[in-house]
Coordinates of C-alpha atoms in Angstrom, one line a residue:
M1 CA -12.0 -4.2 38.2
A2 CA -10.3 -7.1 36.6
A3 CA -6.7 -6.8 35.5
I4 CA -6.1 -5.7 31.8
Y5 CA -3.3 -7.2 29.8
F6 CA -2.1 -5.1 26.9
D7 CA 1.4 -6.4 26.5
H8 CA 1.0 -9.1 23.9
A9 CA 4.1 -8.0 22.0
A10 CA 6.1 -9.2 25.0
T11 CA 4.3 -12.5 25.3
T12 CA 0.8 -13.9 24.9
P13 CA -1.3 -16.1 27.2
M14 CA -1.7 -19.7 26.0
H15 CA -4.9 -20.5 24.2
P16 CA -7.1 -22.9 26.2
E17 CA -6.9 -25.5 23.4
V18 CA -3.1 -25.3 23.5
V19 CA -3.1 -25.9 27.2
A20 CA -5.4 -29.0 26.7
V21 CA -3.1 -30.5 24.1
M22 CA 0.0 -29.9 26.2
T23 CA -1.7 -31.4 29.3
Q24 CA -2.5 -34.5 27.4
A25 CA 1.0 -34.7 26.0
L26 CA 2.6 -34.3 29.4
T27 CA 0.6 -37.2 30.8
E28 CA 0.4 -39.6 27.8
S29 CA 3.3 -38.7 25.3
F30 CA 6.3 -39.1 27.6
G31 CA 8.3 -41.3 25.2
N32 CA 11.6 -40.0 23.7
P33 CA 11.1 -39.5 19.9
S34 CA 14.5 -41.0 19.3
S35 CA 13.6 -44.3 21.1
I36 CA 12.6 -47.3 18.9
H37 CA 10.1 -48.9 21.2
Q38 CA 6.3 -48.2 20.9
F39 CA 6.4 -45.2 23.3
G40 CA 9.2 -43.6 21.2
R41 CA 7.6 -44.4 17.9
R42 CA 4.3 -42.8 19.0
A43 CA 6.3 -39.7 20.1
H44 CA 8.1 -39.6 16.8
Q45 CA 4.9 -39.8 14.9
Q46 CA 3.5 -36.9 16.8
L47 CA 6.7 -34.9 16.2
T48 CA 6.5 -35.7 12.4
A49 CA 2.9 -34.5 12.3
A50 CA 3.8 -31.3 14.1
R51 CA 6.7 -30.7 11.7
Q52 CA 4.3 -31.0 8.8
I53 CA 1.9 -28.4 10.4
V54 CA 4.7 -25.9 10.9
A55 CA 6.1 -26.4 7.4
S56 CA 2.7 -26.0 5.7
S57 CA 2.2 -22.7 7.5
L58 CA 5.2 -21.3 5.6
N59 CA 5.0 -23.2 2.3
A60 CA 8.2 -25.0 3.4
K61 CA 9.2 -28.6 3.3
P62 CA 9.0 -30.6 6.6
H63 CA 12.7 -31.4 6.8
E64 CA 13.4 -27.7 6.5
I65 CA 12.0 -27.1 10.0
I66 CA 14.3 -27.4 13.0
F67 CA 12.6 -27.4 16.4
N68 CA 14.4 -25.4 19.1
S69 CA 13.8 -23.3 22.3
G70 CA 12.6 -20.2 20.5
G71 CA 13.6 -17.0 18.8
T72 CA 16.8 -16.3 20.6
E73 CA 18.2 -19.7 19.8
G74 CA 17.0 -19.5 16.2
D75 CA 18.6 -16.1 15.7
N76 CA 21.9 -17.1 17.3
T77 CA 22.0 -20.3 15.3
A78 CA 21.2 -18.7 12.0
I79 CA 23.5 -15.7 12.4
I80 CA 26.6 -17.2 14.1
Q81 CA 26.6 -20.5 12.3
T82 CA 26.1 -18.9 8.9
A83 CA 28.9 -16.4 9.5
L84 CA 31.3 -19.1 10.7
A85 CA 30.4 -21.5 7.9
R86 CA 30.8 -18.9 5.2
K87 CA 33.8 -17.0 6.7
A88 CA 36.1 -18.1 3.8
E89 CA 33.8 -16.4 1.3
G90 CA 33.7 -13.1 3.1
M91 CA 33.3 -11.4 6.5
H92 CA 30.7 -8.7 5.8
I93 CA 27.2 -8.9 7.3
I94 CA 24.3 -6.5 7.0
T95 CA 21.5 -6.0 9.5
T96 CA 19.5 -3.0 10.8
A97 CA 19.8 -0.7 13.8
I98 CA 16.4 -1.7 15.1
E99 CA 16.8 -5.5 15.4
H100 CA 15.9 -7.4 18.6
P101 CA 18.8 -8.0 21.0
A102 CA 18.7 -11.7 20.0
V103 CA 20.1 -10.4 16.7
L104 CA 22.2 -7.5 17.8
E105 CA 24.1 -9.4 20.5
P106 CA 25.3 -12.1 18.1
M107 CA 26.3 -9.3 15.7
K108 CA 28.4 -7.8 18.5
Y109 CA 30.0 -11.3 19.1
L110 CA 30.8 -11.7 15.5
A111 CA 32.3 -8.2 15.4
S112 CA 34.6 -9.3 18.2
L113 CA 35.8 -12.1 15.9
G114 CA 36.7 -9.7 13.2
F115 CA 33.5 -9.7 11.1
D116 CA 32.4 -6.3 9.6
I117 CA 28.9 -5.5 10.5
T118 CA 26.8 -2.8 8.6
Y119 CA 23.8 -1.5 10.6
L120 CA 21.3 0.0 8.2
P121 CA 19.8 3.2 9.6
V122 CA 16.1 4.0 9.8
D123 CA 14.2 7.3 9.3
Q124 CA 11.9 8.9 11.9
T125 CA 9.1 6.5 11.0
G126 CA 11.5 3.6 11.8
M127 CA 11.8 2.3 8.2
I128 CA 15.0 1.3 6.4
A129 CA 15.7 2.5 2.8
L130 CA 16.2 -0.2 0.2
A131 CA 18.8 2.1 -1.5
D132 CA 20.9 1.9 1.7
L133 CA 20.8 -1.9 1.5
Q134 CA 21.8 -2.0 -2.1
A135 CA 24.6 0.5 -1.4
A136 CA 25.8 -1.7 1.5
L137 CA 26.0 -4.9 -0.4
R138 CA 29.5 -6.1 -1.4
P139 CA 30.9 -9.1 -3.1
E140 CA 32.1 -10.3 0.4
T141 CA 28.7 -9.9 2.0
I142 CA 27.7 -13.3 3.3
L143 CA 24.6 -12.6 5.4
V144 CA 21.7 -10.2 5.5
S145 CA 19.6 -10.3 8.6
V146 CA 16.4 -8.2 8.8
M147 CA 13.4 -8.6 11.1
F148 CA 10.0 -9.0 9.5
A149 CA 8.2 -6.7 11.9
N150 CA 9.6 -4.5 14.7
N151 CA 8.5 -5.5 18.2
E152 CA 8.4 -2.0 19.6
T153 CA 6.7 0.0 16.8
G154 CA 5.0 -2.8 14.9
N155 CA 6.6 -1.6 11.6
I156 CA 6.5 -4.2 8.8
L157 CA 9.8 -4.1 7.0
P158 CA 10.2 -4.7 3.2
I159 CA 11.1 -8.4 3.3
A160 CA 9.7 -9.2 -0.2
E161 CA 11.8 -6.4 -1.7
I162 CA 14.9 -7.4 0.1
G163 CA 14.4 -11.0 -1.0
A164 CA 14.1 -9.8 -4.6
I165 CA 17.3 -7.8 -4.3
L166 CA 19.2 -10.8 -2.9
K167 CA 18.2 -13.1 -5.7
A168 CA 21.1 -11.6 -7.6
H169 CA 23.5 -11.9 -4.7
P170 CA 24.9 -14.9 -2.9
A171 CA 24.3 -13.6 0.6
T172 CA 22.2 -15.7 2.9
F173 CA 18.9 -14.0 3.9
H174 CA 17.8 -14.4 7.5
V175 CA 14.6 -13.1 8.9
D176 CA 13.6 -12.8 12.5
A177 CA 9.8 -13.3 12.2
V178 CA 9.1 -13.7 16.0
Q179 CA 6.8 -10.7 16.1
A180 CA 5.3 -11.2 12.7
Y181 CA 4.5 -14.9 12.4
G182 CA 1.3 -14.9 14.4
A183 CA 0.0 -11.8 12.6
L184 CA 1.0 -12.1 8.9
P185 CA 0.9 -14.7 6.2
I186 CA 4.4 -15.8 5.4
D187 CA 5.5 -17.8 2.3
V188 CA 9.3 -18.3 2.7
T189 CA 9.6 -19.6 -0.9
A190 CA 7.8 -16.6 -2.5
L191 CA 9.8 -14.2 -0.3
G192 CA 13.2 -15.6 -1.0
I193 CA 14.0 -16.3 2.7
D194 CA 16.8 -18.7 3.5
L195 CA 16.5 -18.7 7.3
L196 CA 13.6 -17.7 9.5
S197 CA 13.2 -17.7 13.3
V198 CA 9.9 -18.1 15.2
S199 CA 8.9 -18.4 18.9
A200 CA 5.6 -20.0 20.0
H201 CA 4.9 -17.7 22.9
K202 CA 4.2 -14.8 20.6
F203 CA 1.1 -16.4 19.2
N204 CA -0.6 -18.0 22.2
G205 CA 1.7 -21.0 22.3
P206 CA 4.0 -22.1 25.1
K207 CA 7.2 -20.4 26.1
G208 CA 10.6 -22.1 25.6
V209 CA 9.8 -23.6 22.2
G210 CA 10.0 -22.4 18.6
F211 CA 11.6 -23.3 15.3
L212 CA 14.2 -22.3 12.7
Y213 CA 13.3 -22.7 9.0
K214 CA 16.5 -23.6 7.1
K215 CA 16.1 -23.7 3.4
D216 CA 17.5 -26.7 1.5
G217 CA 21.0 -25.8 0.4
V218 CA 21.8 -23.7 3.4
N219 CA 24.5 -25.6 5.2
F220 CA 26.1 -25.1 8.6
P221 CA 26.8 -27.4 11.6
S222 CA 24.6 -27.8 14.6
F223 CA 24.9 -24.9 17.0
L224 CA 24.4 -27.3 20.0
K225 CA 26.8 -30.2 20.2
G226 CA 25.5 -33.5 21.5
G227 CA 23.1 -36.1 20.1
E228 CA 21.8 -36.5 16.6
Q229 CA 18.3 -35.1 17.1
E230 CA 16.6 -33.0 14.4
E231 CA 18.5 -34.9 11.7
K232 CA 21.8 -33.9 13.4
R233 CA 20.9 -30.2 13.1
R234 CA 20.1 -29.5 16.7
A235 CA 21.3 -31.6 19.5
G236 CA 19.0 -32.3 22.5
T237 CA 15.8 -34.3 23.2
E238 CA 12.9 -32.5 21.6
N239 CA 10.4 -30.7 23.9
L240 CA 7.5 -32.7 22.6
P241 CA 4.7 -31.2 24.8
G242 CA 5.9 -27.7 23.8
I243 CA 6.1 -28.6 20.1
L244 CA 2.7 -30.1 20.1
G245 CA 1.3 -27.0 21.9
M246 CA 3.0 -24.8 19.3
A247 CA 1.5 -26.9 16.5
K248 CA -1.9 -26.6 18.0
A249 CA -1.5 -22.8 18.2
I250 CA -0.6 -22.8 14.5
T251 CA -3.6 -24.9 13.5
L252 CA -5.8 -22.3 15.3
L253 CA -4.2 -19.5 13.2
T254 CA -5.7 -20.4 9.9
P255 CA -5.5 -17.8 7.1
A256 CA -9.1 -16.9 7.8
E257 CA -8.5 -16.5 11.5
K258 CA -5.4 -14.3 10.9
A259 CA -7.5 -12.1 8.6
R260 CA -10.3 -11.9 11.2
R261 CA -7.9 -11.1 14.0
K262 CA -6.3 -8.4 11.9
V263 CA -9.6 -6.6 11.5
Y264 CA -10.5 -7.0 15.2
L265 CA -7.2 -6.0 16.5
Q266 CA -7.2 -2.9 14.3
K267 CA -10.6 -2.0 15.7
L268 CA -9.2 -2.2 19.2
A269 CA -6.3 0.1 18.2
D270 CA -8.5 2.5 16.3
T271 CA -10.8 2.7 19.4
L272 CA -7.9 3.6 21.7
I273 CA -6.7 6.3 19.2
A274 CA -10.1 7.7 18.9
Q275 CA -10.5 8.0 22.6
L276 CA -7.1 9.7 22.9
K277 CA -8.0 12.2 20.1
A278 CA -11.3 13.0 21.9
S279 CA -9.4 13.9 25.1
D280 CA -7.4 17.0 25.9
I281 CA -4.1 15.2 26.3
E282 CA -1.1 15.6 24.0
F283 CA 0.0 12.5 22.2
S284 CA 1.3 11.2 18.9
L285 CA 2.2 7.8 17.4
N286 CA 5.7 6.4 16.8
G287 CA 6.3 4.3 13.7
N288 CA 5.1 3.9 10.1
L289 CA 1.3 4.2 10.5
E290 CA 0.8 3.0 6.9
N291 CA 2.6 -0.3 7.2
K292 CA 2.5 -1.9 10.6
L293 CA 1.1 -4.7 12.7
P294 CA -2.4 -3.9 13.8
H295 CA -2.0 -5.0 17.4
V296 CA 1.0 -2.8 18.3
L297 CA 0.8 0.9 19.1
N298 CA 3.7 3.0 20.3
L299 CA 2.4 6.1 21.9
R300 CA 4.4 9.3 22.5
L301 CA 3.1 11.3 25.5
P302 CA 5.1 14.6 25.7
R303 CA 6.4 15.6 29.2
V304 CA 5.3 12.3 30.7
N305 CA 8.1 10.0 32.0
H306 CA 7.1 6.5 30.9
D307 CA 8.5 4.8 34.0
I308 CA 6.2 6.8 36.3
L309 CA 3.2 6.2 34.0
L310 CA 3.9 2.5 33.8
T311 CA 4.0 2.3 37.6
R312 CA 0.7 4.1 37.9
L313 CA -1.0 1.9 35.3
D314 CA 0.4 -1.2 36.9
L315 CA -1.0 -0.2 40.3
A316 CA -4.3 0.2 38.6
G317 CA -4.0 -3.4 37.2
M318 CA -3.2 -2.5 33.6
A319 CA -0.2 -4.0 31.9
V320 CA 1.6 -2.2 29.1
S321 CA 5.3 -1.6 28.5
S322 CA 7.9 0.9 27.3
G323 CA 9.5 -1.4 24.8
S324 CA 11.0 -4.9 24.4
A325 CA 10.5 -7.1 27.4
C326 CA 14.1 -8.3 26.8
T327 CA 15.4 -4.9 27.6
A328 CA 12.7 -3.4 29.8
G329 CA 14.7 -4.2 32.9
N330 CA 17.6 -2.2 31.6
I331 CA 17.9 1.5 32.4
E332 CA 19.1 2.2 28.9
P333 CA 16.5 3.8 26.6
S334 CA 14.9 2.1 23.6
H335 CA 17.5 1.5 20.9
V336 CA 14.7 1.4 18.4
L337 CA 13.5 4.9 19.3
A338 CA 17.1 6.1 19.5
A339 CA 17.7 4.9 16.0
M340 CA 14.6 6.8 14.9
Y341 CA 15.0 10.1 16.8
G342 CA 18.6 10.2 18.1
E343 CA 19.9 9.2 21.5
E344 CA 19.2 12.6 23.1
S345 CA 15.6 12.9 22.1
P346 CA 13.1 13.2 24.9
I347 CA 10.8 10.9 23.0
L348 CA 12.8 7.9 24.3
K349 CA 11.5 8.5 27.8
E350 CA 8.0 9.6 26.8
S351 CA 6.9 6.6 24.8
L352 CA 4.6 3.7 25.7
R353 CA 3.9 0.4 23.9
V354 CA 0.4 -0.9 23.9
S355 CA -0.2 -4.3 22.3
F356 CA -3.4 -6.2 22.0
G357 CA -4.4 -9.9 21.7
Y358 CA -7.4 -11.8 20.4
E359 CA -9.0 -12.1 23.9
N360 CA -9.0 -8.4 24.6
T361 CA -12.3 -6.6 24.4
L362 CA -13.6 -3.1 23.5
E363 CA -14.7 -2.7 27.1
E364 CA -11.1 -3.2 28.2
V365 CA -9.9 -0.6 25.7
E366 CA -12.4 1.9 27.0
Q367 CA -11.4 1.3 30.6
F368 CA -7.8 1.5 29.8
S369 CA -8.1 4.7 27.7
Q370 CA -10.0 6.4 30.5
R371 CA -7.4 5.6 33.0
L372 CA -4.5 6.4 30.7
I373 CA -6.1 9.8 29.8
A374 CA -6.6 10.6 33.5
E375 CA -3.0 9.8 34.4
V376 CA -1.4 11.5 31.4
S377 CA -3.6 14.6 31.9
R378 CA -2.5 14.8 35.5
L379 CA 1.2 14.3 34.7
Q380 CA 1.2 16.8 31.8
K381 CA -0.6 19.5 33.8
K382 CA 1.8 18.8 36.7
D383 CA 4.7 19.4 34.4

């Protein structure tokens, strides 16, 4: 039986057309976009075209796009540089307890510098309350950073509502859209977003490349010090093959294709849930089932240690995870589930994340569900 990959929330395989574009770029577009000779001019033209593609996908202006190495750099740049640039106006920042480490770690760093960080709590469905945000806002609040969709539960957070609240407040609004960009339509203008981070490898593009949307009027110095690339906003020679690959991945994600994938991925998720319901195993779903990404399922399997289950599934050629790939190597339990249920809850060690991609099939879902049911049934009875 062929291996089954159901860990697309961690990373996605590159689309064949993306590979083709990058292969051509690696062999033909080797010029430095900053060089003035013909090789550099051609590279610069391609970079400009890619920037337009990215900007159009967000209803942004091309010069508002800064190419970088991905979500972590984008989050660090947006959060740290905004805080340092606006320090004289205030030192209060608001975020949530369920952010990705690429947001939480910069927050810890800023706290060590004396910034006051408010972490909005979540309920047992993993959702924040807008009333908590409004209560936390102060005159000295300079930054609000909230993820668009959670990478462990798939929950979609109320970004439009937060943007509306912040229209009457001078705080900068940053959104980590790494998990959401490939699945949801995003209009940064309509949503009132000032800064937005994206990483290509989450939507069938290459690893090590992404971008930061920075709205006109949001000012801070380059996070990396060096050359004057990206209009002096991000030093370092641009990764042109990666950027062209990302742009190709974006062109493949037309609004119609996103809508089609949403329906298809929901069908895969619904099929798995139906199979589990038809079995005799105990299970439930973590997260807000009414407002989530269709491709991410977080399963709770009572009395089943997820480490043991993951190992057994891996030996059977089936790849899933227990949470964020950026913390999966850590023995600490999921901070997202801990925020939802409390740090002592057994749910933290009994939960599994299954995430689908466009290339997955119903046959794979059925094969996976059969194996999952067999393993869980054995483990639950053994307990």
